[in-house]
XYZ file of C-alpha atoms in Angstrom:
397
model
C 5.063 23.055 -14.232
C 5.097 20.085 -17.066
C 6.799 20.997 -20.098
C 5.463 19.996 -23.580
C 6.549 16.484 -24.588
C 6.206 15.633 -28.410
C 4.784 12.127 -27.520
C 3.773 10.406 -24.589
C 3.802 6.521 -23.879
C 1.340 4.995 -22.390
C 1.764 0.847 -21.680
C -0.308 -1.192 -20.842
C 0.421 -3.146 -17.765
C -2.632 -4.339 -15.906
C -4.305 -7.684 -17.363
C -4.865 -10.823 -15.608
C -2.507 -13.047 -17.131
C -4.406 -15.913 -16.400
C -2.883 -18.024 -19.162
C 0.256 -17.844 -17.590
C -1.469 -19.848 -14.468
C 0.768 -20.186 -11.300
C 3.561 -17.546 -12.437
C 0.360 -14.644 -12.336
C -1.585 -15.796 -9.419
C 0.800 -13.503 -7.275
C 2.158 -10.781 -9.812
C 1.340 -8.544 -12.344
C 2.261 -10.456 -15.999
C 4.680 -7.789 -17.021
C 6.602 -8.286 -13.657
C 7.313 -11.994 -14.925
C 10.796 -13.199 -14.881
C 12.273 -13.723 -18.150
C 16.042 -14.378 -19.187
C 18.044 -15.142 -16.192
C 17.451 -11.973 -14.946
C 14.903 -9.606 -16.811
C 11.514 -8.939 -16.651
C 8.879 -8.834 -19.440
C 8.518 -5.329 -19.205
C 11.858 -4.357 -19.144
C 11.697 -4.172 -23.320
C 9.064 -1.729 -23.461
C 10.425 0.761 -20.432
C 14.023 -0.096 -22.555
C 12.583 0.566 -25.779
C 11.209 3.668 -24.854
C 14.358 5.551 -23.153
C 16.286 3.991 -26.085
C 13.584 5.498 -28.590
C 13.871 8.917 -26.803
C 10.338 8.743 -24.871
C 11.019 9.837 -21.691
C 7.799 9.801 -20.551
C 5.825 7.038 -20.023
C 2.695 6.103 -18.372
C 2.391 2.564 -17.025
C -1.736 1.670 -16.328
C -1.707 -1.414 -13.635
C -4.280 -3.004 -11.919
C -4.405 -6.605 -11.267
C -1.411 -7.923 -8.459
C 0.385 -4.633 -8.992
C 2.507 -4.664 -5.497
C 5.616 -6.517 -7.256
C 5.393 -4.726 -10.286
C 5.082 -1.432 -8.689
C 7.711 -2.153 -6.410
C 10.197 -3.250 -9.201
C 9.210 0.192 -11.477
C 10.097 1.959 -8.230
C 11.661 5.566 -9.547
C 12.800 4.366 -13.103
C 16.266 4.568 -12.392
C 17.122 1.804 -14.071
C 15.955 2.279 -17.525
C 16.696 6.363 -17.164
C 13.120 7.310 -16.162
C 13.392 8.940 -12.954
C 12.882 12.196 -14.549
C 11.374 15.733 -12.715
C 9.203 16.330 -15.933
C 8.109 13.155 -17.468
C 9.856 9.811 -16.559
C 8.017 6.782 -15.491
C 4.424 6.890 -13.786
C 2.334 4.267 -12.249
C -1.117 4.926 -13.226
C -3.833 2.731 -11.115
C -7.730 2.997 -11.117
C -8.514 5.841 -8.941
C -11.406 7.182 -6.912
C -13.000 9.654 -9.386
C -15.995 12.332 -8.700
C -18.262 9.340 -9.952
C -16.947 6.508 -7.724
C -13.771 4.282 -8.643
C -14.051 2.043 -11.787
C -11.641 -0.468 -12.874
C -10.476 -0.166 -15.892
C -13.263 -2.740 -18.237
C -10.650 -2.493 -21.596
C -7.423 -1.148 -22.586
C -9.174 1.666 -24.338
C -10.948 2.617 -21.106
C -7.689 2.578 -19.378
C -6.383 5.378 -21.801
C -9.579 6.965 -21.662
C -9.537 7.239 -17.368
C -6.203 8.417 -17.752
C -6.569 11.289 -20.259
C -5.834 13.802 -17.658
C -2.089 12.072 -17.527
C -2.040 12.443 -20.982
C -2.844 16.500 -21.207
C -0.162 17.226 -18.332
C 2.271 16.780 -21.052
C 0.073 18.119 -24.241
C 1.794 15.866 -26.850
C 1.370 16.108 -29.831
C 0.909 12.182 -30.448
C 0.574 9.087 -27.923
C 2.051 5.738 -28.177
C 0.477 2.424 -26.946
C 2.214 -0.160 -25.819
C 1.218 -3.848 -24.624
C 3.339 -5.127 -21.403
C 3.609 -8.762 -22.180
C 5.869 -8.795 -25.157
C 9.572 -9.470 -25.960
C 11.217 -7.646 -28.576
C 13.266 -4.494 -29.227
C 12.120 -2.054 -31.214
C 12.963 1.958 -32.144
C 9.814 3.870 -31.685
C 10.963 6.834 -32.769
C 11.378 5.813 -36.528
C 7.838 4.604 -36.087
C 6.681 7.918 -34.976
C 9.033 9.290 -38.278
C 6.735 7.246 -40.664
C 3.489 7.918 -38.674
C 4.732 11.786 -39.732
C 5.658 10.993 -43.134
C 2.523 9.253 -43.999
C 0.577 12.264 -42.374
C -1.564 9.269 -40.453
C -4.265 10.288 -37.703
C -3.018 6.240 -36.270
C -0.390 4.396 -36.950
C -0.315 0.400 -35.519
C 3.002 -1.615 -35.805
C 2.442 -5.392 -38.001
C 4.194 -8.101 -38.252
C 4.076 -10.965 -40.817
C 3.353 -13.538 -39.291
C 2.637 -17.569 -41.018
C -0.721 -17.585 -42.837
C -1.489 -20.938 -40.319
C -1.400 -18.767 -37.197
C -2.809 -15.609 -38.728
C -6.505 -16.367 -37.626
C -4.834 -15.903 -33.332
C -4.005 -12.074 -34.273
C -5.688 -9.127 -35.298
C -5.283 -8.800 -39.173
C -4.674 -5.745 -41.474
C -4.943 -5.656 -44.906
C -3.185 -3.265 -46.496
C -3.054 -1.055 -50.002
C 0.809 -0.828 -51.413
C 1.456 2.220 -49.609
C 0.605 0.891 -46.047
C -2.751 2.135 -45.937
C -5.016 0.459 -43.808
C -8.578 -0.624 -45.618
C -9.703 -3.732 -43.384
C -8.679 -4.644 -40.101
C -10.000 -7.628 -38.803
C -10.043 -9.453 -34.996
C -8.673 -13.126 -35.161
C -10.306 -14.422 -39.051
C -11.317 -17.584 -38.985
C -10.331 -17.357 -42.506
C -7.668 -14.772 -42.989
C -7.172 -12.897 -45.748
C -3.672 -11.142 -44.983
C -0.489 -12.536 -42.797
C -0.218 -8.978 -41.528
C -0.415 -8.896 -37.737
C -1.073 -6.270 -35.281
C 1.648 -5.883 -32.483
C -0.281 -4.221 -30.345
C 1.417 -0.996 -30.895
C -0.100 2.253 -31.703
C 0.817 5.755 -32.426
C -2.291 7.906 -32.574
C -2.430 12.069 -32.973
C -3.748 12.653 -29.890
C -7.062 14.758 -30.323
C -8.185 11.929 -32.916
C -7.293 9.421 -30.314
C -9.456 11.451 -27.429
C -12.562 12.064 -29.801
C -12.797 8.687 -30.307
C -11.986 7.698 -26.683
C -15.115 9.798 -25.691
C -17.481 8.466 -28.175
C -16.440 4.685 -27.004
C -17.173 5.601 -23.428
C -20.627 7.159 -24.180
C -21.265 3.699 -26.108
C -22.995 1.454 -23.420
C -22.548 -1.664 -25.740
C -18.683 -0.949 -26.527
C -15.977 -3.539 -24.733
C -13.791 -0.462 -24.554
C -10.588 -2.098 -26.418
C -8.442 -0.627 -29.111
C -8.688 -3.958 -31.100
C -12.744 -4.676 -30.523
C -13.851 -0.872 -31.222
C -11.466 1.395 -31.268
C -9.078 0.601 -34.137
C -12.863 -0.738 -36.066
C -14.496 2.967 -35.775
C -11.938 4.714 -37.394
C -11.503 2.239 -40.355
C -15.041 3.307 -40.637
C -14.733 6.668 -40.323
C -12.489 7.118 -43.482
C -9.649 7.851 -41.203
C -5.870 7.920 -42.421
C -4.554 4.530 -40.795
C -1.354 2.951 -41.825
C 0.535 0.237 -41.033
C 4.266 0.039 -40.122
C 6.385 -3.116 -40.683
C 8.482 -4.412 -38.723
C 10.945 -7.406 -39.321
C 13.017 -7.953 -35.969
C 12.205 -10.870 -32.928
C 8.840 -10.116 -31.739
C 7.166 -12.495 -29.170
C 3.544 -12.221 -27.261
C 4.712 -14.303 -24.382
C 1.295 -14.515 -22.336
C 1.011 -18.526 -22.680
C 3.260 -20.882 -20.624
C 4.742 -21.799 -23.890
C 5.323 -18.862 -25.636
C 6.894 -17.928 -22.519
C 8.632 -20.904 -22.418
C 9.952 -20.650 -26.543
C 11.149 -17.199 -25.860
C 13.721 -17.581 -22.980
C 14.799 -21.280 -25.463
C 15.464 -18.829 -28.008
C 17.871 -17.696 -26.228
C 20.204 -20.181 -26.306
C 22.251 -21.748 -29.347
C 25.513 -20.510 -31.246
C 23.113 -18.111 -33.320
C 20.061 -17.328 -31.019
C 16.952 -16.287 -32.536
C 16.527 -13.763 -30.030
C 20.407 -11.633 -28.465
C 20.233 -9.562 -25.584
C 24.035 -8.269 -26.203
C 23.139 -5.302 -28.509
C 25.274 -2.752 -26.429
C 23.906 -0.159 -28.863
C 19.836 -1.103 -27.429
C 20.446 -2.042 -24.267
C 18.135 -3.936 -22.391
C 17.936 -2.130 -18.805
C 16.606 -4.487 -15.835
C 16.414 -3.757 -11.957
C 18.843 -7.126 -11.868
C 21.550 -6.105 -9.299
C 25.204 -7.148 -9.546
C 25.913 -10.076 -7.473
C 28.909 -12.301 -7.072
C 29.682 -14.615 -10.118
C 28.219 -17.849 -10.715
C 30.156 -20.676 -9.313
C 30.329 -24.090 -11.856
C 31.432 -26.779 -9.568
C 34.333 -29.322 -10.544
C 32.184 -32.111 -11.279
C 29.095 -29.963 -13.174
C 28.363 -29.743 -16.746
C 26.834 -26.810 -18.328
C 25.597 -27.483 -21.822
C 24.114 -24.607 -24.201
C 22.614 -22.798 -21.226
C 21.720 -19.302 -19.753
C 23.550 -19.073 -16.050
C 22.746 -15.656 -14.321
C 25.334 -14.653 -12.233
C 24.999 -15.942 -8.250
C 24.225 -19.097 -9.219
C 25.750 -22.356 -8.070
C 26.071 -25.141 -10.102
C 27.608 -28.580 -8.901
C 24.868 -30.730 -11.368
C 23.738 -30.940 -14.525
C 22.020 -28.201 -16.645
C 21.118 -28.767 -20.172
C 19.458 -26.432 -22.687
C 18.597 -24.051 -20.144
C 17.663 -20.763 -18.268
C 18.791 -20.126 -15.010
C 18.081 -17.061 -12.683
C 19.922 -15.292 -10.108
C 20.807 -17.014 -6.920
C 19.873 -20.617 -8.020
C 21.227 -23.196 -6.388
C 22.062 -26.578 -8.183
C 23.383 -29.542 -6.177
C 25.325 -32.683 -6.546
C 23.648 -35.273 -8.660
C 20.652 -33.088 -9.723
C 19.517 -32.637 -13.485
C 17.822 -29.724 -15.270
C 16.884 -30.100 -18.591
C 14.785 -27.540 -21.054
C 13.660 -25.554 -18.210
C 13.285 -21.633 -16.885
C 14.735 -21.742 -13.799
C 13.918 -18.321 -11.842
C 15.673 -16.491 -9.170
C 16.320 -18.408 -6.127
C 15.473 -21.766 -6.565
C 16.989 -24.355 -5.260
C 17.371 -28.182 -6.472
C 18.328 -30.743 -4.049
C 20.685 -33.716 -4.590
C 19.983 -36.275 -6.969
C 16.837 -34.380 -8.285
C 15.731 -34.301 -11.624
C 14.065 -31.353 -12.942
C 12.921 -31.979 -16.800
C 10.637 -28.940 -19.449
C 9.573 -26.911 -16.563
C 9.104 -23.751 -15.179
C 10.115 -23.102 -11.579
C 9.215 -19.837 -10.041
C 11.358 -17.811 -7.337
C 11.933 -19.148 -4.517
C 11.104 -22.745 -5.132
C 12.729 -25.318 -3.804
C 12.496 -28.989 -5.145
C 13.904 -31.633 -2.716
C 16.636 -34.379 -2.544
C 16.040 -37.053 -5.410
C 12.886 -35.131 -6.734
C 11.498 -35.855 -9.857
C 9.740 -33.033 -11.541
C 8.381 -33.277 -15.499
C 9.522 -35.462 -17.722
C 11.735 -35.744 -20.794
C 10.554 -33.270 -23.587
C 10.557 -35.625 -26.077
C 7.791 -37.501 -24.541
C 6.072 -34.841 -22.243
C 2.302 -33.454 -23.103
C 2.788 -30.418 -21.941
C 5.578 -28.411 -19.310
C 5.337 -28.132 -15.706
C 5.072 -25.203 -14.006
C 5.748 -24.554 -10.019
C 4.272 -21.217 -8.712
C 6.288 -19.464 -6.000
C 7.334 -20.152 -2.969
C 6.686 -24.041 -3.875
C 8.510 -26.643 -1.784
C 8.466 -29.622 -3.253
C 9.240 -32.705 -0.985
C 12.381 -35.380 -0.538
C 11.562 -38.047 -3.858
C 8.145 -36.725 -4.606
C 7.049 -37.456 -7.852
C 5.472 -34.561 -10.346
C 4.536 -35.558 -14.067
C 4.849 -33.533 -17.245
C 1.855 -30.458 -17.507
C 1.101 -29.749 -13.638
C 0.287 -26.308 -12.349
C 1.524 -26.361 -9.042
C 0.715 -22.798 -7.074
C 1.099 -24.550 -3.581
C 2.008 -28.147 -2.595
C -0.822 -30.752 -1.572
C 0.760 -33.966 -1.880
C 1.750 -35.929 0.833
């Protein structure tokens, strides 16, 4: 028997990814390293327990065997619960056939039934490729106290990059009157997080009428969010001021885990009142060699370091040897980087390995773009790899 939960979660875990290039061509983009020893969708699963949702549907679809396997139970973030907890919610074979999900709107709408298991009273959308911490519940307090049939989370964001988000414009009280999908000319610096709190019914009736639309893209942004501007319906916005990142480029991605680092990082992970929960297991300590430096880096425990690493993140397990450089690179779990070789504004993937006197990017200061090496990657004795590659598999000789 399900018991009545108040509000349900339901985040949204199954796109493509494609801009993140070799780090997606094997997992799901939530199931991306990040920190040392995170994932991205640690902060929403962390977010929620921390917010008091304890039940939360995750919707996957494309690469979902890592991601799956890493959600396992929910143990780790407190959602391996008998009523509720943590679900993973996959197309399935239906009376009509299976059917991918074709937008994030139809993924909440083939997943309704999830939804009415728990009869909530309100349902709240989350996106699966962004880092920040946030308390839903005093979201879901103002989505009350406005009385609001939807409720979407903004951030201001610089009136030069407003025309790469979805736009709100507001009245004084919050009030939604015009939303609008990436302006070419903006008129507002109010962005949409892709979060949404929406009283359920209103959120089904308009679910159906999307799906009965043959011309609709089925998404919240495109069509859903759109129809009930139109509508007259009560839509508000709620502001929010903390670290908020939409890490589904290689730089994005890249600037998040750099903010990291510094006396006063932009972004802390050492709130122990909002934890951050992560399947990370304890391993032994790192190990800093007598003759390595460490300079304003990230070092995950496991790792050893008898080289150089400079403004960096470094995973679990990592191996650094004698002689080798890193510099301004994400260094997942695993990796290892042979002696003498120089690893420079990269991203390495698990399991890599870059051989003896390697050279892999180049010097930020003078690099187009950063290099990126997918998993599993083995990069030869001395090869040579210049600044922006996307390296899934090694073809050089």
């Amino acid at each position: 028997m399900f018991r009545k939960k108040e509000c349900v979660a339901m985040l949204l875990a199954g796109g493509q990814g494609s801009r993140l290039y070799a780090l997606t061509e094997k997992t799901a983009k939530p199931a991306v390293s990040f920190g040392g020893k995170y994932r991205i969708i640690d902060f929403p699963l962390s977010n929620c327990i921390n917010s008091g949702v304890d039940t939360v549907g995750v919707l996957t679809q494309y690469q979902p065997l890592v991601l799956n396997d890493y959600i396992g139970n929910g143990l780790p973030w407190d959602l391996d619960r008998a009523n509720g907890g943590v679900k993973i919610l996959p197309p399935y074979q239906g009376k009509n056939g299976a059917d991918w999900y074709r937008g994030t709107a139809n993924a909440i709408y083939q997943n309704m039934e999830f939804i009415k298991l728990y009869d909530p009273d309100y349902v709240l959308i989350l996106s699966g490729d962004h880092i920040y911490s946030m308390d839903y519940a005093a979201m879901l307090d103002y989505h009350k106290k406005m009385n609001a049939d939807c409720t979407i989370a903004v951030i201001e964001v610089p009136m030069e990059e407003a025309s790469r988000f979805g736009i709100l414009s507001t009245e004084e009280d919050g009030k939604i009157y015009k939303f609008s999908e990436k302006p070419k000319k903006p008129d507002s610096n109010k962005a949409s997080m892709g979060i949404y709190i929406f009283n359920k019914d209103k959120l089904f009736e308009y679910l159906c009428a999307d799906a009965s639309d043959p011309d609709s893209a089925n998404d919240f942004g495109k069509n859903i969010i759109p129809a009930m501007l139109s509508a007259g319906e009560r839509m508000y916005a709620y502001p929010f001021a903390g670290y908020w990142k939409d890490v589904g480029t290689i730089d994005s991605l890249w600037e998040a885990n750099m903010d990291l680092l510094g006396e006063s990082p932009a972004l802390s992970l050492n709130d122990e009142g909002w934890r951050i929960y992560s399947r990370h297991g304890a391993s032994s300590p790192q190990f800093v060699g007598e003759d390595a430096k460490v300079v304003n880096s990230s070092v995950t425990q496991g790792c050893e370091i008898h080289g150089t690493v400079r403004n960096s993140v470094i995973g679990s397990g990592v191996r650094i040897m004698k002689g080798a450089v890193v510099e301004d690179s994400v260094i997942f779990d695993n990796v290892v980087i042979g002696e003498g070789a120089a690893v420079r504004y990269c991203m390495l993937d698990s399991s890599v390995t870059v051989g003896k006197g390697a050279s892999v990017g180049v010097a930020r200061d003078t690099a187009c773009g950063i290099t990126v090496l997918g998993n599993g990657v083995s990069v030869p004795e001395h090869a040579v790899i210049g600044d922006n590659a996307m390296i899934s598999e090694w073809k050089g000789e």
